Amino acid sequence: DVKVTQSSRYLVKRTGEKVFLECVQDMDHENMFWYRQDPGLGLRLIYFSYDVKMKEKGDIPEGYSVSREKKERFSLILESASTNQTSMYLCATSGYGYTFGSGTRLTVV
Amino acid sequence: AQTVTQSQPEMSVQEAETVTLSCTYDTSESDYYLFWYKQPPSRQMILVIRQEAYKQQNATENRFSVNFQKAAKSFSLKISDSQLGDAAMYFCAYRSPLSSGSARQLTFGSGTQLTVLP
């Protein structure tokens, strides 16, 4: 089975900190995604990548950047965390189907 | 851009009964894919069922079935013989065909929280 591993299950950061959320897959999937999940809004796409060093903006990219230096790793970066970025972040990968990580619940205080 | 709407934020069902979760979507594409995902408290997103728009036959997976109405752009999920383990957040999702530039990502609805009463 494809596994998608997110480095932290819970994270608490201070306003203004630079935050890295890491996602690693153990299959050779080209496509990787970062979603943000908020109550009443569902999952919204922040960024996705279809190859190493390739990235595309999703629906809500403001305040975020991404890095994909290796095929198996896709990082989400909050350059200067703000309280409105408190949320659940889900990483996903797709080959034939989609596989999701277990999410990182980020709190910015 | 495609949109997915789930109009029922919360639903409840008695154990062993049947429940239907609603989903509508908006698209100008003729070929696409629709999904229902389940997210239990563990947060792990689990694929429940998948439907290809070019297939007229409604998809079924054991106790889960869909009512796909392409003209109405409706994609409801029916859960029969509900079990306590069915309690979760359910998301409807849309994906464009692979020939489309936006093919790679899923577009999600806002979710329906299902409670199963013993």
PDB file of C-alpha atoms in Angstrom:
ATOM      1  CA  ASP A   1       0.000   0.000   0.000  1.00  0.00           C
ATOM      2  CA  VAL A   2       1.075   3.554  -0.688  1.00  0.00           C
ATOM      3  CA  LYS A   3       1.927   5.394   2.467  1.00  0.00           C
ATOM      4  CA  VAL A   4       1.883   9.144   2.850  1.00  0.00           C
ATOM      5  CA  THR A   5       3.593  10.319   6.029  1.00  0.00           C
ATOM      6  CA  GLN A   6       3.234  13.763   7.518  1.00  0.00           C
ATOM      7  CA  SER A   7       5.995  14.574   9.955  1.00  0.00           C
ATOM      8  CA  SER A   8       3.842  16.039  12.735  1.00  0.00           C
ATOM      9  CA  ARG A   9       0.361  15.243  13.941  1.00  0.00           C
ATOM     10  CA  TYR A  10       0.092  18.376  16.090  1.00  0.00           C
ATOM     11  CA  LEU A  11       2.115  21.556  15.895  1.00  0.00           C
ATOM     12  CA  VAL A  12       1.979  24.818  17.835  1.00  0.00           C
ATOM     13  CA  LYS A  13       3.868  27.823  16.460  1.00  0.00           C
ATOM     14  CA  ARG A  14       4.091  31.510  17.240  1.00  0.00           C
ATOM     15  CA  THR A  15       2.936  34.318  14.987  1.00  0.00           C
ATOM     16  CA  GLY A  16       5.702  35.346  12.613  1.00  0.00           C
ATOM     17  CA  GLU A  17       7.588  32.048  12.771  1.00  0.00           C
ATOM     18  CA  LYS A  18       8.626  30.244   9.600  1.00  0.00           C
ATOM     19  CA  VAL A  19       6.915  26.868   9.587  1.00  0.00           C
ATOM     20  CA  PHE A  20       7.735  23.754   7.569  1.00  0.00           C
ATOM     21  CA  LEU A  21       5.232  20.946   7.102  1.00  0.00           C
ATOM     22  CA  GLU A  22       6.788  17.850   5.611  1.00  0.00           C
ATOM     23  CA  CYS A  23       5.165  15.113   3.583  1.00  0.00           C
ATOM     24  CA  VAL A  24       6.852  11.951   2.357  1.00  0.00           C
ATOM     25  CA  GLN A  25       5.456   9.209   0.111  1.00  0.00           C
ATOM     26  CA  ASP A  26       6.926   5.757  -0.297  1.00  0.00           C
ATOM     27  CA  MET A  27       5.782   5.134  -3.885  1.00  0.00           C
ATOM     28  CA  ASP A  28       6.929   6.669  -7.139  1.00  0.00           C
ATOM     29  CA  HIS A  29       3.943   8.979  -7.598  1.00  0.00           C
ATOM     30  CA  GLU A  30       4.447  12.126  -9.607  1.00  0.00           C
ATOM     31  CA  ASN A  31       1.568  14.169  -8.223  1.00  0.00           C
ATOM     32  CA  MET A  32       1.527  15.528  -4.687  1.00  0.00           C
ATOM     33  CA  PHE A  33      -0.871  17.977  -3.086  1.00  0.00           C
ATOM     34  CA  TRP A  34      -1.309  20.156  -0.026  1.00  0.00           C
ATOM     35  CA  TYR A  35      -4.841  20.815   1.178  1.00  0.00           C
ATOM     36  CA  ARG A  36      -6.134  22.867   4.044  1.00  0.00           C
ATOM     37  CA  GLN A  37      -9.212  21.608   5.919  1.00  0.00           C
ATOM     38  CA  ASP A  38     -11.480  23.974   7.862  1.00  0.00           C
ATOM     39  CA  PRO A  39     -14.950  23.333   9.345  1.00  0.00           C
ATOM     40  CA  GLY A  40     -17.708  24.252   6.935  1.00  0.00           C
ATOM     41  CA  LEU A  41     -15.242  24.803   4.085  1.00  0.00           C
ATOM     42  CA  GLY A  42     -14.101  21.281   3.342  1.00  0.00           C
ATOM     43  CA  LEU A  43     -10.673  20.766   1.826  1.00  0.00           C
ATOM     44  CA  ARG A  44      -9.158  23.543  -0.222  1.00  0.00           C
ATOM     45  CA  LEU A  45      -6.122  23.126  -2.440  1.00  0.00           C
ATOM     46  CA  ILE A  46      -3.114  25.236  -1.521  1.00  0.00           C
ATOM     47  CA  TYR A  47      -0.449  23.974  -3.939  1.00  0.00           C
ATOM     48  CA  PHE A  48       0.326  20.896  -5.944  1.00  0.00           C
ATOM     49  CA  SER A  49       3.329  19.458  -7.728  1.00  0.00           C
ATOM     50  CA  TYR A  50       3.405  17.130 -10.731  1.00  0.00           C
ATOM     51  CA  ASP A  51       7.173  16.591 -10.842  1.00  0.00           C
ATOM     52  CA  VAL A  52      10.380  17.407  -9.028  1.00  0.00           C
ATOM     53  CA  LYS A  53      10.904  21.167  -8.814  1.00  0.00           C
ATOM     54  CA  MET A  54       7.520  21.720 -10.527  1.00  0.00           C
ATOM     55  CA  LYS A  55       4.692  23.395  -8.633  1.00  0.00           C
ATOM     56  CA  GLU A  56       1.381  25.020  -9.348  1.00  0.00           C
ATOM     57  CA  LYS A  57      -0.818  27.246  -7.235  1.00  0.00           C
ATOM     58  CA  GLY A  58      -4.109  25.918  -6.053  1.00  0.00           C
ATOM     59  CA  ASP A  59      -7.110  27.887  -4.881  1.00  0.00           C
ATOM     60  CA  ILE A  60      -5.624  29.496  -1.764  1.00  0.00           C
ATOM     61  CA  PRO A  61      -1.837  29.871  -2.186  1.00  0.00           C
ATOM     62  CA  GLU A  62      -1.475  33.241  -0.428  1.00  0.00           C
ATOM     63  CA  GLY A  63       0.858  33.090   2.552  1.00  0.00           C
ATOM     64  CA  TYR A  64       2.271  29.692   1.535  1.00  0.00           C
ATOM     65  CA  SER A  65       5.074  28.330  -0.592  1.00  0.00           C
ATOM     66  CA  VAL A  66       6.199  24.795  -1.395  1.00  0.00           C
ATOM     67  CA  SER A  67       9.347  22.885  -2.164  1.00  0.00           C
ATOM     68  CA  ARG A  68       9.860  19.630  -4.007  1.00  0.00           C
ATOM     69  CA  GLU A  69      13.537  18.818  -4.334  1.00  0.00           C
ATOM     70  CA  LYS A  70      13.016  15.049  -4.399  1.00  0.00           C
ATOM     71  CA  LYS A  71      10.156  13.063  -5.848  1.00  0.00           C
ATOM     72  CA  GLU A  72       9.149  11.527  -2.539  1.00  0.00           C
ATOM     73  CA  ARG A  73       9.090  14.708  -0.463  1.00  0.00           C
ATOM     74  CA  PHE A  74       6.781  17.710  -0.736  1.00  0.00           C
ATOM     75  CA  SER A  75       7.113  20.494   1.817  1.00  0.00           C
ATOM     76  CA  LEU A  76       4.641  23.244   2.657  1.00  0.00           C
ATOM     77  CA  ILE A  77       6.185  26.449   3.988  1.00  0.00           C
ATOM     78  CA  LEU A  78       4.481  29.199   5.936  1.00  0.00           C
ATOM     79  CA  GLU A  79       6.929  32.066   5.512  1.00  0.00           C
ATOM     80  CA  SER A  80       5.529  34.073   8.431  1.00  0.00           C
ATOM     81  CA  ALA A  81       2.815  32.194  10.284  1.00  0.00           C
ATOM     82  CA  SER A  82      -0.350  34.070  11.153  1.00  0.00           C
ATOM     83  CA  THR A  83      -3.299  33.117  13.353  1.00  0.00           C
ATOM     84  CA  ASN A  84      -5.564  32.738  10.321  1.00  0.00           C
ATOM     85  CA  GLN A  85      -3.366  29.864   9.198  1.00  0.00           C
ATOM     86  CA  THR A  86      -4.467  27.802  12.179  1.00  0.00           C
ATOM     87  CA  SER A  87      -5.967  24.787  10.484  1.00  0.00           C
ATOM     88  CA  MET A  88      -5.637  21.127   9.599  1.00  0.00           C
ATOM     89  CA  TYR A  89      -3.224  20.473   6.716  1.00  0.00           C
ATOM     90  CA  LEU A  90      -3.516  17.332   4.618  1.00  0.00           C
ATOM     91  CA  CYS A  91      -0.978  16.040   2.146  1.00  0.00           C
ATOM     92  CA  ALA A  92      -2.024  13.708  -0.669  1.00  0.00           C
ATOM     93  CA  THR A  93      -0.461  11.862  -3.543  1.00  0.00           C
ATOM     94  CA  SER A  94      -2.017  10.400  -6.659  1.00  0.00           C
ATOM     95  CA  GLY A  95      -1.188   7.590  -8.987  1.00  0.00           C
ATOM     96  CA  TYR A  96      -4.241   5.653 -10.083  1.00  0.00           C
ATOM     97  CA  GLY A  97      -6.066   6.798  -6.967  1.00  0.00           C
ATOM     98  CA  TYR A  98      -5.441   9.290  -4.206  1.00  0.00           C
ATOM     99  CA  THR A  99      -3.788   8.557  -0.868  1.00  0.00           C
ATOM    100  CA  PHE A 100      -3.857  11.007   2.006  1.00  0.00           C
ATOM    101  CA  GLY A 101      -1.664  11.534   5.005  1.00  0.00           C
ATOM    102  CA  SER A 102      -3.149  11.667   8.491  1.00  0.00           C
ATOM    103  CA  GLY A 103      -2.968  15.434   8.679  1.00  0.00           C
ATOM    104  CA  THR A 104      -1.115  18.012  10.733  1.00  0.00           C
ATOM    105  CA  ARG A 105      -3.216  20.149  13.045  1.00  0.00           C
ATOM    106  CA  LEU A 106      -1.379  23.464  13.191  1.00  0.00           C
ATOM    107  CA  THR A 107      -2.153  26.086  15.819  1.00  0.00           C
ATOM    108  CA  VAL A 108      -0.597  29.535  15.453  1.00  0.00           C
ATOM    109  CA  VAL A 109      -0.648  31.571  18.656  1.00  0.00           C
TER     110      VAL A 109
ATOM    111  CA  ALA B   1     -13.947  26.354 -12.205  1.00  0.00           C
ATOM    112  CA  GLN B   2     -15.817  23.437 -10.805  1.00  0.00           C
ATOM    113  CA  THR B   3     -17.696  23.679  -7.514  1.00  0.00           C
ATOM    114  CA  VAL B   4     -19.060  20.970  -5.252  1.00  0.00           C
ATOM    115  CA  THR B   5     -21.901  21.617  -2.810  1.00  0.00           C
ATOM    116  CA  GLN B   6     -22.964  19.526   0.149  1.00  0.00           C
ATOM    117  CA  SER B   7     -26.032  21.156   1.663  1.00  0.00           C
ATOM    118  CA  GLN B   8     -26.298  18.972   4.761  1.00  0.00           C
ATOM    119  CA  PRO B   9     -23.640  19.910   7.353  1.00  0.00           C
ATOM    120  CA  GLU B  10     -24.928  17.203   9.715  1.00  0.00           C
ATOM    121  CA  MET B  11     -27.018  14.070   9.406  1.00  0.00           C
ATOM    122  CA  SER B  12     -27.962  11.315  11.795  1.00  0.00           C
ATOM    123  CA  VAL B  13     -29.252   7.803  11.255  1.00  0.00           C
ATOM    124  CA  GLN B  14     -30.366   4.968  13.459  1.00  0.00           C
ATOM    125  CA  GLU B  15     -28.195   1.881  13.403  1.00  0.00           C
ATOM    126  CA  ALA B  16     -29.362  -0.608  10.714  1.00  0.00           C
ATOM    127  CA  GLU B  17     -31.342   2.108   8.903  1.00  0.00           C
ATOM    128  CA  THR B  18     -30.597   3.750   5.551  1.00  0.00           C
ATOM    129  CA  VAL B  19     -29.353   7.292   5.035  1.00  0.00           C
ATOM    130  CA  THR B  20     -28.700   9.388   1.939  1.00  0.00           C
ATOM    131  CA  LEU B  21     -26.123  12.152   1.743  1.00  0.00           C
ATOM    132  CA  SER B  22     -26.570  14.794  -0.944  1.00  0.00           C
ATOM    133  CA  CYS B  23     -24.012  16.317  -3.278  1.00  0.00           C
ATOM    134  CA  THR B  24     -24.410  18.604  -6.257  1.00  0.00           C
ATOM    135  CA  TYR B  25     -21.702  19.982  -8.498  1.00  0.00           C
ATOM    136  CA  ASP B  26     -21.263  22.517 -11.210  1.00  0.00           C
ATOM    137  CA  THR B  27     -19.162  21.883 -14.296  1.00  0.00           C
ATOM    138  CA  SER B  28     -19.099  22.550 -18.011  1.00  0.00           C
ATOM    139  CA  GLU B  29     -17.140  19.362 -18.702  1.00  0.00           C
ATOM    140  CA  SER B  30     -18.835  16.280 -20.075  1.00  0.00           C
ATOM    141  CA  ASP B  31     -16.359  13.737 -18.772  1.00  0.00           C
ATOM    142  CA  TYR B  32     -15.178  13.713 -15.166  1.00  0.00           C
ATOM    143  CA  TYR B  33     -14.915  11.631 -12.025  1.00  0.00           C
ATOM    144  CA  LEU B  34     -16.837  11.856  -8.765  1.00  0.00           C
ATOM    145  CA  PHE B  35     -15.848  10.440  -5.413  1.00  0.00           C
ATOM    146  CA  TRP B  36     -17.135  10.000  -1.897  1.00  0.00           C
ATOM    147  CA  TYR B  37     -14.524  10.012   0.857  1.00  0.00           C
ATOM    148  CA  LYS B  38     -14.996   9.149   4.519  1.00  0.00           C
ATOM    149  CA  GLN B  39     -12.942  10.804   7.269  1.00  0.00           C
ATOM    150  CA  PRO B  40     -13.328   9.180  10.691  1.00  0.00           C
ATOM    151  CA  PRO B  41     -11.908  10.776  13.872  1.00  0.00           C
ATOM    152  CA  SER B  42      -8.521   9.236  13.007  1.00  0.00           C
ATOM    153  CA  ARG B  43      -8.460  11.853  10.189  1.00  0.00           C
ATOM    154  CA  GLN B  44      -7.470   9.261   7.592  1.00  0.00           C
ATOM    155  CA  MET B  45      -9.326   9.948   4.338  1.00  0.00           C
ATOM    156  CA  ILE B  46     -10.794   6.712   3.016  1.00  0.00           C
ATOM    157  CA  LEU B  47     -12.209   6.296  -0.472  1.00  0.00           C
ATOM    158  CA  VAL B  48     -15.775   5.029  -0.238  1.00  0.00           C
ATOM    159  CA  ILE B  49     -16.857   4.973  -3.854  1.00  0.00           C
ATOM    160  CA  ARG B  50     -15.939   6.343  -7.259  1.00  0.00           C
ATOM    161  CA  GLN B  51     -18.061   7.107 -10.327  1.00  0.00           C
ATOM    162  CA  GLU B  52     -16.972   7.842 -13.879  1.00  0.00           C
ATOM    163  CA  ALA B  53     -19.319  10.285 -15.568  1.00  0.00           C
ATOM    164  CA  TYR B  54     -19.340   8.378 -18.852  1.00  0.00           C
ATOM    165  CA  LYS B  55     -20.763   5.327 -17.079  1.00  0.00           C
ATOM    166  CA  GLN B  56     -24.521   5.392 -16.770  1.00  0.00           C
ATOM    167  CA  GLN B  57     -24.600   2.605 -14.215  1.00  0.00           C
ATOM    168  CA  ASN B  58     -24.497   3.751 -10.615  1.00  0.00           C
ATOM    169  CA  ALA B  59     -21.477   2.557  -8.656  1.00  0.00           C
ATOM    170  CA  THR B  60     -21.946   0.280  -5.645  1.00  0.00           C
ATOM    171  CA  GLU B  61     -19.578  -0.984  -2.972  1.00  0.00           C
ATOM    172  CA  ASN B  62     -21.248  -3.366  -0.545  1.00  0.00           C
ATOM    173  CA  ARG B  63     -23.590  -1.242   1.630  1.00  0.00           C
ATOM    174  CA  PHE B  64     -22.647   1.968  -0.200  1.00  0.00           C
ATOM    175  CA  SER B  65     -24.248   3.029  -3.458  1.00  0.00           C
ATOM    176  CA  VAL B  66     -24.653   6.251  -5.380  1.00  0.00           C
ATOM    177  CA  ASN B  67     -27.460   7.868  -7.316  1.00  0.00           C
ATOM    178  CA  PHE B  68     -25.712   9.656 -10.165  1.00  0.00           C
ATOM    179  CA  GLN B  69     -27.935  12.052 -12.092  1.00  0.00           C
ATOM    180  CA  LYS B  70     -25.681  13.600 -14.737  1.00  0.00           C
ATOM    181  CA  ALA B  71     -28.224  16.015 -16.192  1.00  0.00           C
ATOM    182  CA  ALA B  72     -29.120  17.289 -12.738  1.00  0.00           C
ATOM    183  CA  LYS B  73     -25.439  17.296 -11.677  1.00  0.00           C
ATOM    184  CA  SER B  74     -26.317  15.357  -8.585  1.00  0.00           C
ATOM    185  CA  PHE B  75     -24.314  12.615  -6.884  1.00  0.00           C
ATOM    186  CA  SER B  76     -25.865  11.314  -3.669  1.00  0.00           C
ATOM    187  CA  LEU B  77     -24.503   8.561  -1.447  1.00  0.00           C
ATOM    188  CA  LYS B  78     -26.775   5.953   0.087  1.00  0.00           C
ATOM    189  CA  ILE B  79     -25.609   3.963   3.076  1.00  0.00           C
ATOM    190  CA  SER B  80     -27.705   0.897   3.794  1.00  0.00           C
ATOM    191  CA  ASP B  81     -27.807  -1.036   7.070  1.00  0.00           C
ATOM    192  CA  SER B  82     -25.871   1.734   8.823  1.00  0.00           C
ATOM    193  CA  GLN B  83     -23.268   0.641  11.329  1.00  0.00           C
ATOM    194  CA  LEU B  84     -21.625   2.491  14.209  1.00  0.00           C
ATOM    195  CA  GLY B  85     -18.362   2.426  12.274  1.00  0.00           C
ATOM    196  CA  ASP B  86     -19.960   4.487   9.510  1.00  0.00           C
ATOM    197  CA  ALA B  87     -19.943   7.546  11.758  1.00  0.00           C
ATOM    198  CA  ALA B  88     -17.578  10.029  10.138  1.00  0.00           C
ATOM    199  CA  MET B  89     -17.305  13.162   8.037  1.00  0.00           C
ATOM    200  CA  TYR B  90     -18.190  12.423   4.417  1.00  0.00           C
ATOM    201  CA  PHE B  91     -16.820  14.475   1.551  1.00  0.00           C
ATOM    202  CA  CYS B  92     -17.973  14.554  -2.026  1.00  0.00           C
ATOM    203  CA  ALA B  93     -15.211  15.340  -4.542  1.00  0.00           C
ATOM    204  CA  TYR B  94     -14.849  16.080  -8.252  1.00  0.00           C
ATOM    205  CA  ARG B  95     -11.957  15.536 -10.621  1.00  0.00           C
ATOM    206  CA  SER B  96     -11.582  16.688 -14.211  1.00  0.00           C
ATOM    207  CA  PRO B  97     -10.597  14.230 -16.949  1.00  0.00           C
ATOM    208  CA  LEU B  98      -6.889  13.601 -17.413  1.00  0.00           C
ATOM    209  CA  SER B  99      -6.925  15.529 -20.679  1.00  0.00           C
ATOM    210  CA  SER B 100      -7.780  18.716 -18.813  1.00  0.00           C
ATOM    211  CA  GLY B 101      -5.150  21.122 -17.499  1.00  0.00           C
ATOM    212  CA  SER B 102      -6.684  21.011 -14.036  1.00  0.00           C
ATOM    213  CA  ALA B 103      -6.963  17.245 -14.047  1.00  0.00           C
ATOM    214  CA  ARG B 104      -4.693  16.412 -11.222  1.00  0.00           C
ATOM    215  CA  GLN B 105      -6.465  17.782  -8.179  1.00  0.00           C
ATOM    216  CA  LEU B 106      -9.683  16.940  -6.384  1.00  0.00           C
ATOM    217  CA  THR B 107     -12.252  19.640  -5.642  1.00  0.00           C
ATOM    218  CA  PHE B 108     -14.119  18.918  -2.411  1.00  0.00           C
ATOM    219  CA  GLY B 109     -17.461  19.836  -0.947  1.00  0.00           C
ATOM    220  CA  SER B 110     -17.760  21.208   2.582  1.00  0.00           C
ATOM    221  CA  GLY B 111     -18.579  17.822   4.113  1.00  0.00           C
ATOM    222  CA  THR B 112     -21.441  16.135   5.957  1.00  0.00           C
ATOM    223  CA  GLN B 113     -20.921  14.911   9.513  1.00  0.00           C
ATOM    224  CA  LEU B 114     -22.781  11.623   9.904  1.00  0.00           C
ATOM    225  CA  THR B 115     -23.786  10.385  13.351  1.00  0.00           C
ATOM    226  CA  VAL B 116     -24.998   6.820  13.796  1.00  0.00           C
ATOM    227  CA  LEU B 117     -27.307   6.326  16.767  1.00  0.00           C
ATOM    228  CA  PRO B 118     -27.328   2.968  18.557  1.00  0.00           C
TER     229      PRO B 118
END
